């Protein structure tokens, strides 16, 4: 869990390259800036990701990022434009929780849910609040 560090998003690679990292919670301005560009090969074993009260606008990821993700929780990320649609292609995804996020974020979650259904995962648990 990281909170209040106000590091630039470019520094997250140091964390993303930890080979055994399975749970990551970024809270209250843990990172500073409006764009998180994920890099290939990072967060290979991450199964739980929570983003809470971050000033993030854009989260850029591709289908090979977060290959082991099971749970995504977004809380009060009010400025985030969308959840990366490629998260819908992650076969391990089991649940997504959104609380206090933008309408556009909720819409992007619909795209992710549709992709999961197309892949045969009709059990994806979605919690909105």
PDB file of C-alpha atoms in Angstrom:
ATOM      1  CA  UNK A   1       0.000   0.000   0.000  1.00  0.00           C
ATOM      2  CA  UNK A   2       1.339   3.401  -1.004  1.00  0.00           C
ATOM      3  CA  UNK A   3      -0.237   6.677   0.035  1.00  0.00           C
ATOM      4  CA  UNK A   4       0.730  10.335  -0.215  1.00  0.00           C
ATOM      5  CA  UNK A   5       4.135   9.896  -1.850  1.00  0.00           C
ATOM      6  CA  UNK A   6       3.284  12.171  -4.825  1.00  0.00           C
ATOM      7  CA  UNK A   7       5.820  10.369  -7.006  1.00  0.00           C
ATOM      8  CA  UNK A   8       5.659  10.867 -10.787  1.00  0.00           C
ATOM      9  CA  UNK A   9       3.943   7.989 -12.612  1.00  0.00           C
ATOM     10  CA  UNK A  10       7.240   7.155 -14.342  1.00  0.00           C
ATOM     11  CA  UNK A  11       8.509   5.868 -10.978  1.00  0.00           C
ATOM     12  CA  UNK A  12       5.872   3.135 -10.799  1.00  0.00           C
ATOM     13  CA  UNK A  13       8.108   0.930 -12.958  1.00  0.00           C
ATOM     14  CA  UNK A  14      10.259   0.278  -9.878  1.00  0.00           C
ATOM     15  CA  UNK A  15       7.229  -1.331  -8.268  1.00  0.00           C
ATOM     16  CA  UNK A  16       5.950  -2.956 -11.444  1.00  0.00           C
ATOM     17  CA  UNK A  17       9.185  -4.895 -11.876  1.00  0.00           C
ATOM     18  CA  UNK A  18       8.909  -6.627  -8.484  1.00  0.00           C
ATOM     19  CA  UNK A  19       8.502 -10.278  -9.579  1.00  0.00           C
ATOM     20  CA  UNK A  20       6.437 -11.478  -6.599  1.00  0.00           C
ATOM     21  CA  UNK A  21       4.103  -8.497  -6.206  1.00  0.00           C
ATOM     22  CA  UNK A  22       0.528  -9.774  -5.999  1.00  0.00           C
ATOM     23  CA  UNK A  23      -1.397  -6.974  -4.231  1.00  0.00           C
ATOM     24  CA  UNK A  24      -1.022  -3.250  -4.888  1.00  0.00           C
ATOM     25  CA  UNK A  25      -3.056  -0.440  -3.343  1.00  0.00           C
ATOM     26  CA  UNK A  26      -2.349   3.101  -4.534  1.00  0.00           C
ATOM     27  CA  UNK A  27      -4.156   5.619  -2.350  1.00  0.00           C
ATOM     28  CA  UNK A  28      -4.375   9.376  -1.796  1.00  0.00           C
ATOM     29  CA  UNK A  29      -1.905  10.777  -4.309  1.00  0.00           C
ATOM     30  CA  UNK A  30       0.552   7.907  -4.068  1.00  0.00           C
ATOM     31  CA  UNK A  31       1.528   9.015  -7.574  1.00  0.00           C
ATOM     32  CA  UNK A  32       1.248  12.481  -9.029  1.00  0.00           C
ATOM     33  CA  UNK A  33       0.223  13.380 -12.545  1.00  0.00           C
ATOM     34  CA  UNK A  34      -2.637  12.719 -14.876  1.00  0.00           C
ATOM     35  CA  UNK A  35      -1.332   9.850 -17.038  1.00  0.00           C
ATOM     36  CA  UNK A  36      -0.183   6.337 -16.185  1.00  0.00           C
ATOM     37  CA  UNK A  37       1.467   4.601 -19.131  1.00  0.00           C
ATOM     38  CA  UNK A  38       2.002   0.971 -18.226  1.00  0.00           C
ATOM     39  CA  UNK A  39       5.105  -0.720 -19.602  1.00  0.00           C
ATOM     40  CA  UNK A  40       5.472  -4.200 -21.022  1.00  0.00           C
ATOM     41  CA  UNK A  41       6.628  -6.821 -18.557  1.00  0.00           C
ATOM     42  CA  UNK A  42       5.482  -5.016 -15.422  1.00  0.00           C
ATOM     43  CA  UNK A  43       3.010  -6.371 -12.846  1.00  0.00           C
ATOM     44  CA  UNK A  44       3.235  -9.923 -14.203  1.00  0.00           C
ATOM     45  CA  UNK A  45       1.862 -11.554 -11.031  1.00  0.00           C
ATOM     46  CA  UNK A  46      -0.395  -8.796  -9.731  1.00  0.00           C
ATOM     47  CA  UNK A  47      -3.786 -10.247  -8.813  1.00  0.00           C
ATOM     48  CA  UNK A  48      -5.317  -7.331  -6.855  1.00  0.00           C
ATOM     49  CA  UNK A  49      -5.139  -3.642  -7.818  1.00  0.00           C
ATOM     50  CA  UNK A  50      -6.823  -0.831  -5.930  1.00  0.00           C
ATOM     51  CA  UNK A  51      -6.687   2.809  -7.040  1.00  0.00           C
ATOM     52  CA  UNK A  52      -8.238   5.265  -4.596  1.00  0.00           C
ATOM     53  CA  UNK A  53      -8.418   9.073  -4.621  1.00  0.00           C
ATOM     54  CA  UNK A  54      -5.863   9.550  -7.386  1.00  0.00           C
ATOM     55  CA  UNK A  55      -5.827  12.524  -9.787  1.00  0.00           C
ATOM     56  CA  UNK A  56      -5.431  10.165 -12.728  1.00  0.00           C
ATOM     57  CA  UNK A  57      -7.091  11.181 -16.023  1.00  0.00           C
ATOM     58  CA  UNK A  58      -5.639   8.609 -18.427  1.00  0.00           C
ATOM     59  CA  UNK A  59      -4.583   5.049 -17.704  1.00  0.00           C
ATOM     60  CA  UNK A  60      -2.929   3.517 -20.751  1.00  0.00           C
ATOM     61  CA  UNK A  61      -2.519  -0.243 -20.827  1.00  0.00           C
ATOM     62  CA  UNK A  62      -2.400  -3.004 -23.423  1.00  0.00           C
ATOM     63  CA  UNK A  63      -3.690  -6.560 -23.476  1.00  0.00           C
ATOM     64  CA  UNK A  64      -0.439  -8.076 -22.179  1.00  0.00           C
ATOM     65  CA  UNK A  65      -0.370  -5.857 -19.086  1.00  0.00           C
ATOM     66  CA  UNK A  66      -1.721  -7.243 -15.801  1.00  0.00           C
ATOM     67  CA  UNK A  67      -2.016 -10.829 -17.123  1.00  0.00           C
ATOM     68  CA  UNK A  68      -2.823 -12.264 -13.665  1.00  0.00           C
ATOM     69  CA  UNK A  69      -5.283  -9.616 -12.469  1.00  0.00           C
ATOM     70  CA  UNK A  70      -8.275 -11.044 -10.615  1.00  0.00           C
ATOM     71  CA  UNK A  71      -9.654  -8.012  -8.778  1.00  0.00           C
ATOM     72  CA  UNK A  72      -9.743  -4.329  -9.719  1.00  0.00           C
ATOM     73  CA  UNK A  73     -11.072  -1.710  -7.293  1.00  0.00           C
ATOM     74  CA  UNK A  74     -11.425   1.968  -8.222  1.00  0.00           C
ATOM     75  CA  UNK A  75     -12.610   4.351  -5.515  1.00  0.00           C
ATOM     76  CA  UNK A  76     -13.105   8.103  -5.963  1.00  0.00           C
ATOM     77  CA  UNK A  77     -10.960   8.324  -9.083  1.00  0.00           C
ATOM     78  CA  UNK A  78     -13.360  10.993 -10.286  1.00  0.00           C
ATOM     79  CA  UNK A  79     -11.187  12.356 -13.077  1.00  0.00           C
ATOM     80  CA  UNK A  80     -10.353   9.018 -14.714  1.00  0.00           C
ATOM     81  CA  UNK A  81     -11.802   9.078 -18.235  1.00  0.00           C
ATOM     82  CA  UNK A  82     -11.946   5.310 -18.740  1.00  0.00           C
ATOM     83  CA  UNK A  83     -10.741   1.966 -17.546  1.00  0.00           C
ATOM     84  CA  UNK A  84      -8.439   0.540 -20.232  1.00  0.00           C
ATOM     85  CA  UNK A  85     -10.706  -1.575 -22.475  1.00  0.00           C
ATOM     86  CA  UNK A  86      -7.963  -4.183 -22.853  1.00  0.00           C
ATOM     87  CA  UNK A  87      -8.643  -5.286 -19.264  1.00  0.00           C
ATOM     88  CA  UNK A  88     -11.627  -7.062 -20.785  1.00  0.00           C
ATOM     89  CA  UNK A  89      -9.163  -9.448 -22.439  1.00  0.00           C
ATOM     90  CA  UNK A  90      -7.639 -10.648 -19.159  1.00  0.00           C
ATOM     91  CA  UNK A  91      -8.842 -14.246 -18.678  1.00  0.00           C
ATOM     92  CA  UNK A  92      -8.209 -14.249 -14.914  1.00  0.00           C
ATOM     93  CA  UNK A  93     -10.418 -11.216 -14.150  1.00  0.00           C
ATOM     94  CA  UNK A  94     -13.063 -12.122 -11.548  1.00  0.00           C
ATOM     95  CA  UNK A  95     -14.338  -8.840 -10.110  1.00  0.00           C
ATOM     96  CA  UNK A  96     -14.381  -5.103 -10.667  1.00  0.00           C
ATOM     97  CA  UNK A  97     -15.614  -2.577  -8.119  1.00  0.00           C
ATOM     98  CA  UNK A  98     -16.260   1.090  -8.923  1.00  0.00           C
ATOM     99  CA  UNK A  99     -17.241   3.598  -6.263  1.00  0.00           C
ATOM    100  CA  UNK A 100     -17.394   7.346  -6.770  1.00  0.00           C
ATOM    101  CA  UNK A 101     -16.002   7.249 -10.302  1.00  0.00           C
ATOM    102  CA  UNK A 102     -17.081   9.111 -13.436  1.00  0.00           C
ATOM    103  CA  UNK A 103     -19.937   8.129 -15.709  1.00  0.00           C
ATOM    104  CA  UNK A 104     -17.465   7.508 -18.536  1.00  0.00           C
ATOM    105  CA  UNK A 105     -15.573   5.083 -16.283  1.00  0.00           C
ATOM    106  CA  UNK A 106     -18.793   3.187 -15.678  1.00  0.00           C
ATOM    107  CA  UNK A 107     -19.405   3.059 -19.432  1.00  0.00           C
ATOM    108  CA  UNK A 108     -15.944   1.650 -20.076  1.00  0.00           C
ATOM    109  CA  UNK A 109     -16.667  -1.033 -17.497  1.00  0.00           C
ATOM    110  CA  UNK A 110     -19.602  -2.076 -19.690  1.00  0.00           C
ATOM    111  CA  UNK A 111     -17.186  -2.659 -22.581  1.00  0.00           C
ATOM    112  CA  UNK A 112     -14.956  -4.757 -20.329  1.00  0.00           C
ATOM    113  CA  UNK A 113     -17.924  -6.824 -19.150  1.00  0.00           C
ATOM    114  CA  UNK A 114     -18.990  -7.453 -22.771  1.00  0.00           C
ATOM    115  CA  UNK A 115     -15.491  -8.625 -23.704  1.00  0.00           C
ATOM    116  CA  UNK A 116     -15.417 -10.957 -20.714  1.00  0.00           C
ATOM    117  CA  UNK A 117     -18.753 -12.466 -21.751  1.00  0.00           C
ATOM    118  CA  UNK A 118     -17.440 -12.955 -25.295  1.00  0.00           C
ATOM    119  CA  UNK A 119     -14.496 -14.866 -23.802  1.00  0.00           C
ATOM    120  CA  UNK A 120     -16.898 -17.087 -21.860  1.00  0.00           C
ATOM    121  CA  UNK A 121     -16.572 -15.378 -18.470  1.00  0.00           C
ATOM    122  CA  UNK A 122     -20.183 -14.695 -17.606  1.00  0.00           C
ATOM    123  CA  UNK A 123     -19.336 -14.769 -13.897  1.00  0.00           C
ATOM    124  CA  UNK A 124     -17.456 -11.440 -13.749  1.00  0.00           C
ATOM    125  CA  UNK A 125     -18.683  -9.743 -10.573  1.00  0.00           C
ATOM    126  CA  UNK A 126     -19.305  -6.007 -10.995  1.00  0.00           C
ATOM    127  CA  UNK A 127     -20.008  -3.735  -8.038  1.00  0.00           C
ATOM    128  CA  UNK A 128     -21.056  -0.122  -8.554  1.00  0.00           C
ATOM    129  CA  UNK A 129     -21.471   2.407  -5.825  1.00  0.00           C
TER     130      UNK A 129
END
